[in-house]
Tab-separated table of C-alpha atoms in Angstrom:
chain	number	residue	atom	x	y	z
A	991	MET	CA	1.029	14.960	0.113
A	992	ASN	CA	3.531	12.734	-1.694
A	993	LYS	CA	1.714	9.728	-3.185
A	994	VAL	CA	2.278	7.979	-6.501
A	995	GLU	CA	0.153	5.280	-8.158
A	996	LEU	CA	1.514	3.724	-11.344
A	997	ILE	CA	0.692	0.814	-13.636
A	998	GLY	CA	3.345	-0.309	-16.051
A	999	ARG	CA	5.477	-3.187	-17.282
A	1000	LEU	CA	8.765	-4.320	-15.749
A	1001	THR	CA	11.664	-3.587	-18.106
A	1002	LYS	CA	13.935	-6.351	-16.734
A	1003	GLU	CA	13.987	-9.224	-14.252
A	1004	PRO	CA	13.886	-7.857	-10.681
A	1005	GLU	CA	16.889	-8.835	-8.535
A	1006	ILE	CA	17.283	-8.699	-4.775
A	1007	LYS	CA	20.338	-6.809	-3.514
A	1008	LEU	CA	21.645	-6.121	-0.013
A	1009	THR	CA	22.716	-2.875	1.630
A	1010	SER	CA	25.897	-2.800	3.715
A	1011	ASN	CA	23.799	-3.698	6.786
A	1012	GLN	CA	22.209	-6.687	4.947
A	1013	THR	CA	18.788	-5.086	4.300
A	1014	GLN	CA	17.129	-6.506	1.183
A	1015	TYR	CA	16.046	-4.150	-1.585
A	1016	CYS	CA	15.118	-4.326	-5.246
A	1017	ASN	CA	15.685	-1.570	-7.816
A	1018	PHE	CA	13.544	-1.866	-10.930
A	1019	THR	CA	12.140	0.232	-13.740
A	1020	ILE	CA	8.596	0.182	-15.073
A	1021	ALA	CA	7.501	1.445	-18.469
A	1022	VAL	CA	4.317	3.475	-17.990
A	1023	ASP	CA	2.305	4.292	-21.117
A	1024	ARG	CA	1.261	7.895	-21.627
A	1025	ARG	CA	-2.446	8.604	-22.026
A	1026	PHE	CA	-2.312	9.813	-25.609
A	1027	LYS	CA	-0.626	8.707	-28.817
A	1028	ASP	CA	1.894	10.912	-30.609
A	1029	ALA	CA	1.435	12.473	-34.088
A	1030	ASN	CA	2.437	9.146	-35.701
A	1031	GLY	CA	-0.215	7.214	-33.770
A	1032	GLN	CA	2.357	5.581	-31.491
A	1033	ARG	CA	1.923	5.377	-27.740
A	1034	GLN	CA	4.911	6.770	-25.820
A	1035	ALA	CA	6.097	5.499	-22.431
A	1036	ASP	CA	7.926	6.977	-19.474
A	1037	PHE	CA	10.475	4.803	-17.689
A	1038	ILE	CA	10.102	5.211	-13.937
A	1039	ASN	CA	12.810	4.052	-11.509
A	1040	CYS	CA	11.508	2.346	-8.364
A	1041	VAL	CA	12.986	0.803	-5.214
A	1042	ALA	CA	11.244	-1.682	-2.916
A	1043	TRP	CA	12.463	-2.807	0.500
A	1044	LYS	CA	12.461	-5.985	2.572
A	1045	GLN	CA	9.411	-8.267	2.124
A	1046	THR	CA	8.036	-6.167	-0.736
A	1047	ALA	CA	11.326	-6.583	-2.612
A	1048	VAL	CA	11.221	-10.348	-2.083
A	1049	PHE	CA	7.568	-10.478	-3.198
A	1050	ILE	CA	8.373	-8.604	-6.428
A	1051	GLN	CA	11.379	-10.796	-7.201
A	1052	LYS	CA	9.342	-13.971	-6.583
A	1053	TYR	CA	6.132	-13.152	-8.450
A	1054	PHE	CA	6.998	-10.592	-11.145
A	1055	HIS	CA	9.155	-10.965	-14.233
A	1056	ARG	CA	10.308	-8.863	-17.165
A	1057	GLY	CA	7.292	-7.716	-19.193
A	1058	ASN	CA	4.735	-8.339	-16.417
A	1059	LYS	CA	2.273	-5.567	-15.726
A	1060	ILE	CA	2.585	-4.305	-12.143
A	1061	GLY	CA	0.688	-1.798	-10.027
A	1062	VAL	CA	2.849	0.299	-7.708
A	1063	VAL	CA	1.862	2.636	-4.871
A	1064	GLY	CA	4.507	4.710	-3.142
A	1065	SER	CA	6.112	8.118	-2.837
A	1066	ILE	CA	8.641	10.106	-4.858
A	1067	GLN	CA	12.107	10.571	-3.422
A	1068	THR	CA	14.833	12.821	-4.793
A	1069	ARG	CA	18.458	12.814	-3.756
A	1070	SER	CA	21.852	13.866	-5.037
A	1071	TYR	CA	25.411	12.651	-4.693
A	1072	ASP	CA	28.861	13.319	-6.126
A	1073	ASP	CA	30.032	10.621	-8.539
A	1074	GLN	CA	33.596	9.278	-8.829
A	1075	ASN	CA	34.515	12.217	-11.103
A	1076	GLY	CA	33.234	14.765	-8.598
A	1077	GLN	CA	30.138	15.637	-10.662
A	1078	LYS	CA	26.872	16.140	-8.820
A	1079	ARG	CA	24.254	13.552	-9.845
A	1080	PHE	CA	20.528	13.764	-9.155
A	1081	VAL	CA	18.235	10.766	-8.722
A	1082	THR	CA	14.436	10.679	-8.659
A	1083	GLU	CA	12.741	7.391	-7.822
A	1084	VAL	CA	9.545	5.932	-6.407
A	1085	ILE	CA	9.869	4.342	-2.971
A	1086	VAL	CA	7.417	1.447	-3.208
A	1087	ASP	CA	4.949	0.894	-0.361
A	1088	GLU	CA	2.591	-1.548	-2.137
A	1089	VAL	CA	2.530	-3.644	-5.292
A	1090	GLU	CA	-0.391	-5.340	-7.012
A	1091	PHE	CA	-0.955	-7.828	-9.776
A	1092	VAL	CA	-2.622	-6.074	-12.706
A	1093	GLU	CA	-3.019	-9.020	-15.062
A	1094	SER	CA	-3.443	-12.731	-14.517
A	1095	GLN	CA	-0.242	-14.723	-14.545
A	1096	PRO	CA	0.420	-17.853	-16.616
A	1097	SER	CA	-0.227	-21.125	-14.775
A	1098	ALA	CA	3.527	-21.815	-14.551
A	1099	GLN	CA	3.925	-18.820	-12.215
A	1100	PRO	CA	3.424	-19.105	-8.439
A	1101	SER	CA	-0.028	-17.892	-7.470
A	1102	THR	CA	-1.497	-16.255	-4.391
A	1103	ALA	CA	-4.965	-16.018	-2.967
A	1104	PRO	CA	-6.961	-12.959	-4.128
A	1105	ASN	CA	-6.470	-11.186	-0.798
A	1106	GLU	CA	-2.672	-11.501	-1.124
A	1107	THR	CA	-2.239	-9.273	-4.170
A	1108	ALA	CA	-0.873	-6.285	-2.275
A	1109	VAL	CA	2.104	-6.081	0.049
A	1110	THR	CA	3.102	-3.165	2.244
A	1111	ALA	CA	6.775	-2.328	2.648
A	1112	ASP	CA	8.646	-1.066	5.657
A	1113	THR	CA	10.114	2.156	4.262
A	1114	SER	CA	11.914	3.047	7.478
A	1115	ALA	CA	15.071	1.398	6.114
A	1116	PRO	CA	17.844	3.615	4.738
A	1117	ALA	CA	18.139	4.108	0.985
A	1118	PRO	CA	20.433	1.687	-0.881
A	1119	GLU	CA	24.002	2.540	-1.676
A	1120	PRO	CA	24.059	2.929	-5.482
A	1121	GLN	CA	26.851	1.043	-7.186
A	1122	SER	CA	28.029	4.136	-9.069
A	1123	GLU	CA	28.917	6.112	-5.951
A	1124	PRO	CA	31.339	5.502	-3.068
A	1125	ALA	CA	29.836	3.563	-0.161
A	1126	GLU	CA	30.793	6.209	2.399
A	1127	LEU	CA	28.507	8.885	0.916
A	1128	PRO	CA	25.242	8.875	2.927
A	1129	PHE	CA	21.918	10.174	1.652
A	1130	GLU	CA	18.505	10.508	3.194
A	1131	ILE	CA	15.057	9.266	2.309
């Protein structure tokens, strides 16, 4: 079973991008606090890369902003590619199936009805073409 559930804060404003076949996607990173504090009493965080597709990507871009707490449900995907220098690069990311509001939003933000807090993505789309690699290199989900 490959299932991930995370709650964290967005590290930057989410932006919609398009694949070469015009499919919308959104890459974003969430900072997820670890359960325990370190020896200095500070809480550490892991920075988890995520990608959402189609209507889920649009939903995230519309309703979430840098610093917002977000709940993510999805699966882990790993892939590799050769960069422009011929070095093999490895990528691990969460393919987002659902997102949820974790905290109430300020009144200036668009709001949804309580039953609209989760959105399911269509993950049958191909993975995005990362900007750091040539467009002709395919990879699988």
